[in-house]
Short mmCIF file of C-alpha atoms in Angstrom, two decimals:
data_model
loop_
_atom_site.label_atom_id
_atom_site.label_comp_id
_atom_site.label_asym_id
_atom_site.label_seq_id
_atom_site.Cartn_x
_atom_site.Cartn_y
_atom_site.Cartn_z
CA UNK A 11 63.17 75.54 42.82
CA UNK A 12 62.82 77.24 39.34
CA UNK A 13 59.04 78.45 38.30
CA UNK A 14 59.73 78.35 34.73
CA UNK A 15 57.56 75.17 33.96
CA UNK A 16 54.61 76.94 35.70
CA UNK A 17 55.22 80.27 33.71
CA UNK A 18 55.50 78.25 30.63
CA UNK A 19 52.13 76.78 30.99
CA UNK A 20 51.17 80.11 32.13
CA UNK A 21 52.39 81.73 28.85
CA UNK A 22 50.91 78.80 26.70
CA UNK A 23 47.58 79.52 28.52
CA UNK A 24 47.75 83.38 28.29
CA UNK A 25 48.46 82.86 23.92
CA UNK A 26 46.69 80.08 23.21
CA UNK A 27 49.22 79.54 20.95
CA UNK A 28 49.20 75.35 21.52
CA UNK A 29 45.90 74.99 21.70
CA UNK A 30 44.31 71.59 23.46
CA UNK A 31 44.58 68.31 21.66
CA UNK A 32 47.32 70.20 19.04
CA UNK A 33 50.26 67.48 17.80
CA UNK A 34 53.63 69.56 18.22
CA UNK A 35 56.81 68.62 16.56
CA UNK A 36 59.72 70.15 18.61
CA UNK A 37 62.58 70.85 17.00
CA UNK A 38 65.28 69.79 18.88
CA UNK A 39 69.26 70.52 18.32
CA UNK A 40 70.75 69.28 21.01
CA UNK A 41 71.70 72.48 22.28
CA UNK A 42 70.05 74.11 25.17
CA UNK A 43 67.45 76.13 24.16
CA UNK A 44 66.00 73.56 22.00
CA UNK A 45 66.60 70.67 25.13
CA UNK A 46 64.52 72.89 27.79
CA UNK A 47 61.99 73.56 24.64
CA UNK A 48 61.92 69.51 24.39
CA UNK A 49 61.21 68.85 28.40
CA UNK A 50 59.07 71.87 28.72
CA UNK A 51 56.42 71.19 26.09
CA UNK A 52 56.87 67.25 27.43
CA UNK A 53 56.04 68.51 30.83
CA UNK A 54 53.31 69.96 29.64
CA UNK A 55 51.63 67.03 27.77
CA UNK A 56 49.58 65.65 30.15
CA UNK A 57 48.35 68.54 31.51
CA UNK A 58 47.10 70.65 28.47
CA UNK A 59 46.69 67.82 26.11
CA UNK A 60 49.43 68.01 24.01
CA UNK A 61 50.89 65.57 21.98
CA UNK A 62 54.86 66.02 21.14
CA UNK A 63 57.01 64.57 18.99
CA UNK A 64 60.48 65.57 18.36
CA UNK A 65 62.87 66.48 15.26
CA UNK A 66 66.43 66.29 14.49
CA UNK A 67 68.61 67.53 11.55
CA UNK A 68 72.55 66.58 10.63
CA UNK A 69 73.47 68.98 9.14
CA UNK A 70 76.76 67.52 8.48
CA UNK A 71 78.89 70.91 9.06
CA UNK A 72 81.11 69.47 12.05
CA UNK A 73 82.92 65.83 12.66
CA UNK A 74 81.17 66.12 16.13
CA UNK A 75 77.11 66.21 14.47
CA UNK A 76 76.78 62.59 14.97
CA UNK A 77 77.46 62.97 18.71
CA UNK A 78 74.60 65.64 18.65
CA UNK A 79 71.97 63.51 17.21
CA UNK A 80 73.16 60.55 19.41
CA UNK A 81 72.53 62.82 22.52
CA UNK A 82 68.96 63.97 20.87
CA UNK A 83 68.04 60.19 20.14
CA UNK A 84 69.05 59.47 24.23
CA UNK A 85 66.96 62.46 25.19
CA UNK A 86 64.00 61.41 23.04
CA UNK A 87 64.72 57.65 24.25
CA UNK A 88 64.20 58.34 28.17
CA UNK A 89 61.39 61.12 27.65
CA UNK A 90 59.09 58.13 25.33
CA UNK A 91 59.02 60.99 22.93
CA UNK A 92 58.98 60.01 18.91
CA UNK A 93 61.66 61.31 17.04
CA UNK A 94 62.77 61.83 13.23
CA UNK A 95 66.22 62.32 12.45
CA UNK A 96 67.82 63.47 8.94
CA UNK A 97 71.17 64.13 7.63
CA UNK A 98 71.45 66.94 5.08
CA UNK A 99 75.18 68.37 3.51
CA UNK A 100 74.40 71.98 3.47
CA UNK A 101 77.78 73.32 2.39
CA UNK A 102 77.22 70.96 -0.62
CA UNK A 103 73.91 72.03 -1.03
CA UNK A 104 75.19 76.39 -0.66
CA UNK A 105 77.60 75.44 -3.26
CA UNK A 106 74.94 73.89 -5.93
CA UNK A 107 73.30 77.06 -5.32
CA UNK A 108 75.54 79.58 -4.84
CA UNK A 109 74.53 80.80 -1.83
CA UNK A 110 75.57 81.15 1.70
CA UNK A 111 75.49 78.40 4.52
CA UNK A 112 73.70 79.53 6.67
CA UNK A 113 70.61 80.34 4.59
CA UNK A 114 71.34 77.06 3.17
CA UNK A 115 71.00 75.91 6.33
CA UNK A 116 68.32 77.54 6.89
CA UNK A 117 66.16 76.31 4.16
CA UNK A 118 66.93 72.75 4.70
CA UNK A 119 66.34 72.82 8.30
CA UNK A 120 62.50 74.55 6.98
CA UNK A 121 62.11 71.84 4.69
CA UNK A 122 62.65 69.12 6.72
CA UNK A 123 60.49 70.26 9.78
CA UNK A 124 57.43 70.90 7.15
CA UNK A 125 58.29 67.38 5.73
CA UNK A 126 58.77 65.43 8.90
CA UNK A 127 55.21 67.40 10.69
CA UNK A 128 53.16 66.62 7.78
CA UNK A 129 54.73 63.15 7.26
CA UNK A 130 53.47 62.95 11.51
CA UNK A 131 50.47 64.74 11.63
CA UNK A 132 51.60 67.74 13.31
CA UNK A 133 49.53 70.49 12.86
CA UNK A 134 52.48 72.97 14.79
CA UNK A 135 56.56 73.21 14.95
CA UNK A 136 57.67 74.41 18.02
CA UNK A 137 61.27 76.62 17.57
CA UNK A 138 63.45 77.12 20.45
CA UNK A 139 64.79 81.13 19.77
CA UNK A 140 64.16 82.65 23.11
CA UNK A 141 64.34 86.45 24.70
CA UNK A 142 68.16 86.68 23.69
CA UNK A 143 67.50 85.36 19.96
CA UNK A 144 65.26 87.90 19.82
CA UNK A 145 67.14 91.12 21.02
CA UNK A 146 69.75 89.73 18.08
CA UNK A 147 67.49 89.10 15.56
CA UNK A 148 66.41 93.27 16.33
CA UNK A 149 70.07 93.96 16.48
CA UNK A 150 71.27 92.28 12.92
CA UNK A 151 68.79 93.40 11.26
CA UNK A 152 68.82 96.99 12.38
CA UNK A 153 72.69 96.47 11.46
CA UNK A 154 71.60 95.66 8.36
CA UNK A 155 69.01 98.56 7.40
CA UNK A 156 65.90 97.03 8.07
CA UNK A 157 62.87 99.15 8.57
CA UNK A 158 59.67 98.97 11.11
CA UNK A 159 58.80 95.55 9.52
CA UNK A 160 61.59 93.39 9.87
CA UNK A 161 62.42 95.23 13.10
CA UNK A 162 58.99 93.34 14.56
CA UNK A 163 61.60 90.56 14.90
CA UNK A 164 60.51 86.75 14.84
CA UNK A 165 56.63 85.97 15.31
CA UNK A 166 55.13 83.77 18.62
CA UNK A 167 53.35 82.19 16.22
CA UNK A 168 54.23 81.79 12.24
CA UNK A 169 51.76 78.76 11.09
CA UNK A 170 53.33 76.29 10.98
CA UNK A 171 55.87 77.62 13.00
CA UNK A 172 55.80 78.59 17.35
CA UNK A 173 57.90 80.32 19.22
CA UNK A 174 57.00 78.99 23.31
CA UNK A 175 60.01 80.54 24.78
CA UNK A 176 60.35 84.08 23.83
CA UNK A 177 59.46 85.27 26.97
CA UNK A 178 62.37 83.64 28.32
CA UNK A 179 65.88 84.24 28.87
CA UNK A 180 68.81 81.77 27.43
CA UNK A 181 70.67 82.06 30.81
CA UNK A 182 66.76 80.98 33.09
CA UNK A 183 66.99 78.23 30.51
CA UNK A 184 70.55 76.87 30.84
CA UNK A 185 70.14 77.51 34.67
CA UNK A 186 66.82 75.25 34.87
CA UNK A 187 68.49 72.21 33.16
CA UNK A 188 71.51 72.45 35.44
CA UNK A 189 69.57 72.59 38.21
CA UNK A 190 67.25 69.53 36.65
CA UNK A 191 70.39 67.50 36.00
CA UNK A 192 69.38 67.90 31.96
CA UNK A 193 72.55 68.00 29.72
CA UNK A 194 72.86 69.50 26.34
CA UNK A 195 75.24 69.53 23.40
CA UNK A 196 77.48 73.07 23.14
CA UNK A 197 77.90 73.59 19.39
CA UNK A 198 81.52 75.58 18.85
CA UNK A 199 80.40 77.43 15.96
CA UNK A 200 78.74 79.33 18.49
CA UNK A 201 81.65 80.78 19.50
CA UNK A 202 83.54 81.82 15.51
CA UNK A 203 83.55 85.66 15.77
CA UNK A 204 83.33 85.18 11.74
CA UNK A 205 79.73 85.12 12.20
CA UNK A 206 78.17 88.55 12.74
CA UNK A 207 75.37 86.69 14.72
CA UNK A 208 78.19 85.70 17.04
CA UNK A 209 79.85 89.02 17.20
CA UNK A 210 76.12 90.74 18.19
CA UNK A 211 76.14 87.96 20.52
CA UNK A 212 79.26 87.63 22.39
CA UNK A 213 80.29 91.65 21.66
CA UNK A 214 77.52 93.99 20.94
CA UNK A 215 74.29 92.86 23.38
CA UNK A 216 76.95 93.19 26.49
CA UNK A 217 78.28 96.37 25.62
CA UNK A 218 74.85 97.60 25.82
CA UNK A 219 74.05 95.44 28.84
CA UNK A 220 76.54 97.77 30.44
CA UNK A 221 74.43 100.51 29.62
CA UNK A 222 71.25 98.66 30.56
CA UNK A 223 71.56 94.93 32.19
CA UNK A 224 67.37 94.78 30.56
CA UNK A 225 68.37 95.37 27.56
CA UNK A 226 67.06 91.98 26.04
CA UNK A 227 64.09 92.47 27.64
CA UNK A 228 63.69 96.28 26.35
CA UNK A 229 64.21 95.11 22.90
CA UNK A 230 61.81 92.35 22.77
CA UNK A 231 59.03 95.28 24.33
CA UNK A 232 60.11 97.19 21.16
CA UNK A 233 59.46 94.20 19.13
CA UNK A 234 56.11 93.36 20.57
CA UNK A 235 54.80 97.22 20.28
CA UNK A 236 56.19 97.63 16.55
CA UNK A 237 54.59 94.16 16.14
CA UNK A 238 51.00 95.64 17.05
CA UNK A 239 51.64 98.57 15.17
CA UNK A 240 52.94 96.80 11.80
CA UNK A 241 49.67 94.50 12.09
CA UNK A 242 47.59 97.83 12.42
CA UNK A 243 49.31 98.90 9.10
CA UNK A 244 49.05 95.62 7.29
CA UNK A 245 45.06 95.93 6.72
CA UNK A 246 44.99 99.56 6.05
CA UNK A 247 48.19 98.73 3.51
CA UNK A 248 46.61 95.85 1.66
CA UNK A 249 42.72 97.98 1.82
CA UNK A 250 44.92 100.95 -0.23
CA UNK A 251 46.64 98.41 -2.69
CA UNK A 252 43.11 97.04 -3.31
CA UNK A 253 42.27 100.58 -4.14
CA UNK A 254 44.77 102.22 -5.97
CA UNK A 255 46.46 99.01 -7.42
CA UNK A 256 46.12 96.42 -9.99
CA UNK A 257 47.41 92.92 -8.51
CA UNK A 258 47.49 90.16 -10.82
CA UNK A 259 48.77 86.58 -10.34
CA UNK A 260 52.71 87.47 -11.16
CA UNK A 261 52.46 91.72 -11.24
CA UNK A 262 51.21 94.62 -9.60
CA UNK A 263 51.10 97.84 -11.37
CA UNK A 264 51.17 100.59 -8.47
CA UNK A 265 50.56 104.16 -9.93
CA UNK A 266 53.10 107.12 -9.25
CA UNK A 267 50.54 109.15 -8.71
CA UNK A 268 49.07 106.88 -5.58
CA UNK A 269 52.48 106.95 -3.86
CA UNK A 270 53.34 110.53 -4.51
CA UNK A 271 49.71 111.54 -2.62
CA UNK A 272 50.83 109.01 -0.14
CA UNK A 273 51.89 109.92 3.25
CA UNK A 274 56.03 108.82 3.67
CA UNK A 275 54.78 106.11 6.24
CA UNK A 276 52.02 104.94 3.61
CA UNK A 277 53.91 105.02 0.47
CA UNK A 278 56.52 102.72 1.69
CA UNK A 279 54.37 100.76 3.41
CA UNK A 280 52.39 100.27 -0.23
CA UNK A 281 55.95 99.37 -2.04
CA UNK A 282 56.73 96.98 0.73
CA UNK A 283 53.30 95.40 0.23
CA UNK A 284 53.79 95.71 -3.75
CA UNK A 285 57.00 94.02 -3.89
CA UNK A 286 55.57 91.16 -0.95
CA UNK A 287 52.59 90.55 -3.36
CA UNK A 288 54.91 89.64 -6.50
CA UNK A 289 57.87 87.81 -4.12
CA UNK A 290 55.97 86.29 -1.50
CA UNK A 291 57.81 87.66 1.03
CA UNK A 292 60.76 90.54 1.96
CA UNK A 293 63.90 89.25 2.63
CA UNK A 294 67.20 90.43 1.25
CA UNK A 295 65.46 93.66 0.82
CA UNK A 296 65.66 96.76 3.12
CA UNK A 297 64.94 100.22 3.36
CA UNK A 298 67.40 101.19 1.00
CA UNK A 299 65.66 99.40 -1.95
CA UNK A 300 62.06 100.25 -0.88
CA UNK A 301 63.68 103.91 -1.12
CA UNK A 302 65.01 103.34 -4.86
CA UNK A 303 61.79 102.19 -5.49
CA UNK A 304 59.81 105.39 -4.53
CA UNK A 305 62.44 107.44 -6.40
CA UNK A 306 61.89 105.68 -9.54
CA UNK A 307 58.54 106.60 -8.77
CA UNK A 308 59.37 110.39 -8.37
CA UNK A 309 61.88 110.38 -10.76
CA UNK A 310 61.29 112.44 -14.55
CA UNK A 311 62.17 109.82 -17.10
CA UNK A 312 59.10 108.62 -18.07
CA UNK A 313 60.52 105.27 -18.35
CA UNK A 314 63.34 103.45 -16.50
CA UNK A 315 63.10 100.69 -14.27
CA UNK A 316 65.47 99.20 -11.45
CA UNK A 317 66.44 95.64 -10.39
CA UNK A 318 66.43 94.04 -6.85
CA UNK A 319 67.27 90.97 -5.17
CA UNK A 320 64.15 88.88 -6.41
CA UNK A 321 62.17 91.91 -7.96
CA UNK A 322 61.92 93.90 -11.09
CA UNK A 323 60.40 97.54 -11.04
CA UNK A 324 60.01 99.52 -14.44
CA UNK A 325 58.63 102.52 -14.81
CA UNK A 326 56.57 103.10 -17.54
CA UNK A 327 55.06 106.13 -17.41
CA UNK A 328 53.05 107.00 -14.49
CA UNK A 329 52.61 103.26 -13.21
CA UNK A 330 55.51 101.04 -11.73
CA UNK A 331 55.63 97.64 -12.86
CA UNK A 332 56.57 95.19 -10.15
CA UNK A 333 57.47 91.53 -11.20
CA UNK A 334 59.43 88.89 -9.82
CA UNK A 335 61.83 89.00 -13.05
CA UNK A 336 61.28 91.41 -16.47
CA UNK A 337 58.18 90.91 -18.32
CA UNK A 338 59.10 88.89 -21.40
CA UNK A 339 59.64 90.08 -24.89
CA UNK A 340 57.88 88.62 -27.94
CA UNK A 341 60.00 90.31 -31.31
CA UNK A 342 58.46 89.09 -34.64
CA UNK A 343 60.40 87.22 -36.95
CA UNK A 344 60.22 88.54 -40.49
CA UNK A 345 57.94 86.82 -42.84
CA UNK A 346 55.99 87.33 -46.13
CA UNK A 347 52.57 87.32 -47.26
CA UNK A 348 52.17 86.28 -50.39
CA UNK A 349 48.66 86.34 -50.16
CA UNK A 350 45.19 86.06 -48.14
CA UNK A 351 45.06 83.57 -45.56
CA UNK A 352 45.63 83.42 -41.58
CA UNK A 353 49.02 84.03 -40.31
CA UNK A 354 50.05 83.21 -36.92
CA UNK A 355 52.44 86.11 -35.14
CA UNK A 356 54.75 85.54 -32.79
CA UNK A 357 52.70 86.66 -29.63
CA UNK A 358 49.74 83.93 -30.44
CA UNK A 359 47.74 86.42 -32.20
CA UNK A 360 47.05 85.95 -35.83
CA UNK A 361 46.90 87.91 -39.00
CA UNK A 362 44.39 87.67 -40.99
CA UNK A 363 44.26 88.64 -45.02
CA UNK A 364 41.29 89.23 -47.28
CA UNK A 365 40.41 90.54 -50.46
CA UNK A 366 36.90 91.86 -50.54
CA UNK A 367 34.67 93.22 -53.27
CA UNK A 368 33.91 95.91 -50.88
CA UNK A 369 35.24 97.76 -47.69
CA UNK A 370 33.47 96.42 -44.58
CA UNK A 371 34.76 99.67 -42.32
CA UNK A 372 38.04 99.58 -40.27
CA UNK A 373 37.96 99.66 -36.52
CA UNK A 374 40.14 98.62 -33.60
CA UNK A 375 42.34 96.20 -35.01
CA UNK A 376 41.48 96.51 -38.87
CA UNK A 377 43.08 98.14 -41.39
CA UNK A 378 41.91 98.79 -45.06
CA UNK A 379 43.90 99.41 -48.30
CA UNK A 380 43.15 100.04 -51.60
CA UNK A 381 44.14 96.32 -53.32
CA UNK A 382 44.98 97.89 -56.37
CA UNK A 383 47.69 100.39 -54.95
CA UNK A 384 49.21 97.38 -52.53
CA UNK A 385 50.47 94.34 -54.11
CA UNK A 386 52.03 91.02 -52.80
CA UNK A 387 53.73 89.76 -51.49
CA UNK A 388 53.56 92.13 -48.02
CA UNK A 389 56.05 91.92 -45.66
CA UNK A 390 55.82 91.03 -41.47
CA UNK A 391 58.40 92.15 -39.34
CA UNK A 392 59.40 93.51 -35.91
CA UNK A 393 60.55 97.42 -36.27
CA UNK A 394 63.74 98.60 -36.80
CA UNK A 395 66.08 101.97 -36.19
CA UNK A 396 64.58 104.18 -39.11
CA UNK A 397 61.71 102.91 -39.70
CA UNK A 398 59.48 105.79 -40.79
CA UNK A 399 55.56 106.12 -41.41
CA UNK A 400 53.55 108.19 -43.66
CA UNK A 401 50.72 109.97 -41.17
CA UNK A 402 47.49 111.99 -42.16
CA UNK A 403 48.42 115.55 -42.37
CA UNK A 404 52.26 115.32 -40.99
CA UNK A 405 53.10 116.37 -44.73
CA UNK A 406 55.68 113.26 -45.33
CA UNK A 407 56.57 110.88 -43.20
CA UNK A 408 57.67 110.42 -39.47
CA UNK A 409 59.88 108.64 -37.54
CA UNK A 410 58.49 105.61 -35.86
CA UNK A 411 60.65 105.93 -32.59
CA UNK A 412 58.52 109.37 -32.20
CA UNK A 413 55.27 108.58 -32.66
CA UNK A 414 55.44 105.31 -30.35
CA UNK A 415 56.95 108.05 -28.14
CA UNK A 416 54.08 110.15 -28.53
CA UNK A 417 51.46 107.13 -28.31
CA UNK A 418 53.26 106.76 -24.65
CA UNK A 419 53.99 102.85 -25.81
CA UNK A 420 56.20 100.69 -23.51
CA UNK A 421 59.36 99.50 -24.01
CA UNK A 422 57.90 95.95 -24.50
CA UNK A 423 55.29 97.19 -26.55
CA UNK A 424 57.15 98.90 -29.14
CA UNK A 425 59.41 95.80 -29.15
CA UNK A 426 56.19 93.79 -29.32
CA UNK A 427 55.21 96.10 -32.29
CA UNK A 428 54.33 94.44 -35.73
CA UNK A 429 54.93 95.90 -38.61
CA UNK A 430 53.10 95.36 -42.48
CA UNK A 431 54.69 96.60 -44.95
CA UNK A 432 54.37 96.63 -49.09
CA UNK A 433 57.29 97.20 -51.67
CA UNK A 434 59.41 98.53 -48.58
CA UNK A 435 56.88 101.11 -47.45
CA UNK A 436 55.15 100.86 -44.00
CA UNK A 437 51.20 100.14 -44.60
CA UNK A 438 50.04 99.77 -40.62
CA UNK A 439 52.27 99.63 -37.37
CA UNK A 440 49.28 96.56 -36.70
CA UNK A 441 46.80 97.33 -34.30
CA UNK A 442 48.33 100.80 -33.37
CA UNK A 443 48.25 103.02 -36.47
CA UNK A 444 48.08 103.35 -40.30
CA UNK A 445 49.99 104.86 -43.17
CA UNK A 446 48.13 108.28 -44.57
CA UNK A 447 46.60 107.45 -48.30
CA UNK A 448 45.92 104.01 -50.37
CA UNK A 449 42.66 103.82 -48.12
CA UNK A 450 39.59 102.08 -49.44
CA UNK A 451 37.40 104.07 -51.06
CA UNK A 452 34.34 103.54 -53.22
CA UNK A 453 34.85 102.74 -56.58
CA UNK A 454 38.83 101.73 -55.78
CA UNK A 455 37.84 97.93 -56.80
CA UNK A 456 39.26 95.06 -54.72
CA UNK A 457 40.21 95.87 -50.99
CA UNK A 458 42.56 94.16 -48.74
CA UNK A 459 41.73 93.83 -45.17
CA UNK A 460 44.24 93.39 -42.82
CA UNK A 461 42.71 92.09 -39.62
CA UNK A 462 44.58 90.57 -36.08
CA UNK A 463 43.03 88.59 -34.03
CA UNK A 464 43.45 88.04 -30.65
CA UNK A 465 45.11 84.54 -28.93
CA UNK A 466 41.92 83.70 -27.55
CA UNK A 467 39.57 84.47 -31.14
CA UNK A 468 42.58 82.71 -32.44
CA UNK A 469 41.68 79.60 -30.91
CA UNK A 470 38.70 79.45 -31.57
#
């Protein structure tokens, strides 16, 4: 007689992971993992007050789905357990989105658990990935470059999401239901060597059983110690980005300088938890990109930046910009001024124009002209290739490009740049510098005060 029910309420005991009185929606395939999930966590309704109730998704992929959910309903039926069953296409829905099927599949199967337990009133989802998923899950993504983090493998417990049988092996599984007289659904895709899943699964994991018949077991020790260690690393990782960063809602900007004093274990750990700050989360990105992203850091050009799946970095000067996408772009339009009043810019700020009988002093912001050397109408307008401006002792003038090179300006700040100029002649890059000359100066007569105004003052 098998003593897996017994070391399942064991393991539920020794986690606390389904606490008493918790509603659990299982989800349930069909196939056997999910089936000895279903009976196990029944079994142990009663005695660590549980209550279950099971889900079922179609995800219309095979002629033979139906015949799944039919078998799930029968299970549900004889155990008294509710169940909620949905059909979703996923290969129509991968094709609206241009993705693959099974993260399609994926998604949907996500979506409609979170649905269906909140719809119920379950407060956890119980998964059925076992000690075999798990040595695969290590496997693919090692294939597939991951570092320490993703090679932590899938959580016991995700809120909303549980994991009851990782401690167990598909084969003690299967062998308990046969022996219980429980029958299951065998899904064929199982078997298509065109999945890489498959191939770890049918190919690599007993080649290296040969080696060493615990190798699941092994692996999922790996994934429990690199799981203690990674959780070690995530507070000291997000106390440093506190420190050294600057996180807002959709950015972080991470200085060089922090990751370049960084140990190598610390200064990827700090772009991992840069780039998980502006995505939300890691996927589709491995060690490779977190190692672009510290050579951008390194690199000379005081400017460049790099795309990656879900994440924009740019460089801009000694601090890396991470964002989800590139920061937008606000160029000004050309306009003209043909006299004083408040014009709005582009970027929500507006300009404001004055003659005065007097100079009221320039400052951050404000620029002042002698009226009678500047007539209207002035013109507003974005800069351009050779635009030049006259600067206090330069001895003529200089070329735009280089001083917003010298000013260390973005690349989104120079394009952000506004320009005034009169008769063709640039009066004040606005906000950033002034032409040399035509100042205000006592006894000039009339002065015009050019004056921007923040979005906020703006509104006001």
């Amino acid at each position: 007689m098998s003593t897996l029910p017994r070391r399942f309420l064991r393991h539920l005991d020794a986690t606390g992971m389904l606490p008493a009185g918790s509603r659990v929606l299982a989800a349930v395939s069909g196939g056997a993992d999910s089936v000895a999930l279903l009976h196990l966590l029944h079994g142990a309704a009663a005695a660590r007050g549980l209550t279950v109730e099971a889900a079922h998704l179609d995800h219309a992929l095979r002629p033979d789905s139906p015949a799944d959910a039919a078998h799930v309903r029968d299970l549900c039926g004889a155990l008294g357990v509710p169940l909620t069953v949905a059909r979703i296409d996923v290969a129509a829905l991968a094709r609206s989105r241009g993705g693959g099927v099974e993260e399609a599949a994926r998604e949907a199967r996500r979506g409609f658990l979170r649905e269906t337990a909140l719809a119920r009133g379950c407060g956890w989802i119980a998964l059925g990935h076992q000690r075999d998923d798990q040595a695969e899950t290590f496997l693919l993504r090692l294939l597939r470059g991951a570092g320490t983090t993703g090679l932590t493998g899938m959580r016991p417990v995700d809120p909303p999401f549980v994991r009851p049988l990782l401690p167990f092996a598909r084969a003690e599984l299967a062998g308990w239901l046969a022996e219980a007289g429980i029958g299951w659904r065998e899904d064929a895709s199982n078997l298509d060597a065109a999945f890489v899943r498959n191939r770890v699964r049918h190919e690599l994991l007993p080649l290296l059983a040969s080696y060493n018949p615990a190798i699941g077991e092994r692996l999922n020790e790996l994934c429990r110690q690199l799981a203690d260690d990674e959780a070690d690393w995530s507070v000291r990782v997000a106390a440093e980005l506190a420190r050294v960063a600057e996180l807002g809602d959709d950015e972080c900007r991470l200085p060089c300088a922090a990751l370049g004093a960084a140990s190598p274990a610390l200064a990827g750990r700090l772009v991992r938890g840069a780039l998980k700050h502006v995505r939300g989360d890691l996927r589709r990105l491995d060690a490779g990109h977190v190692r672009a992203v510290l050579a951008l850091a390194a690199a000379s050009r005081p400017q460049a930046e790099l795309h990656l799946p879900g994440a924009w970095i740019g460089r801009r000067y000694g601090i890396l910009r991470l964002r989800r996408a590139p920061p937008p772009i606000v160029t000004q339009p050309p306009f003209l001024v043909d006299g004083p009043g408040s014009y709005p810019l582009a970027d929500g700020r507006l300009l404001q124009v004055r003659l005065l009988a007097a100079s009221a002093g320039e400052g951050a912001g404000v620029a002042e002209f002698c009226a009678g050397s500047v007539g209207f109408p002035l013109q507003v307008r974005a800069p351009r290739p050779g635009d030049r401006l006259r600067l206090p002792g330069a001895g003529g003038t200089r070329k735009l490009q280089d001083l917003f090179v010298d000013l260390k300006l973005t690349q989104e700040d120079r394009a952000a740049a506004v320009l005034v100029l009169a008769g063709g002649a640039l009066l004040w890059v606005a906000g950033i510098r002034r032409c040399a000359g035509l100042r205000s100066v006592a006894g000039c007569g009339t002065v015009l005060r050019l004056e921007l105004s923040a979005p906020s003052a703006a509104r006001g």
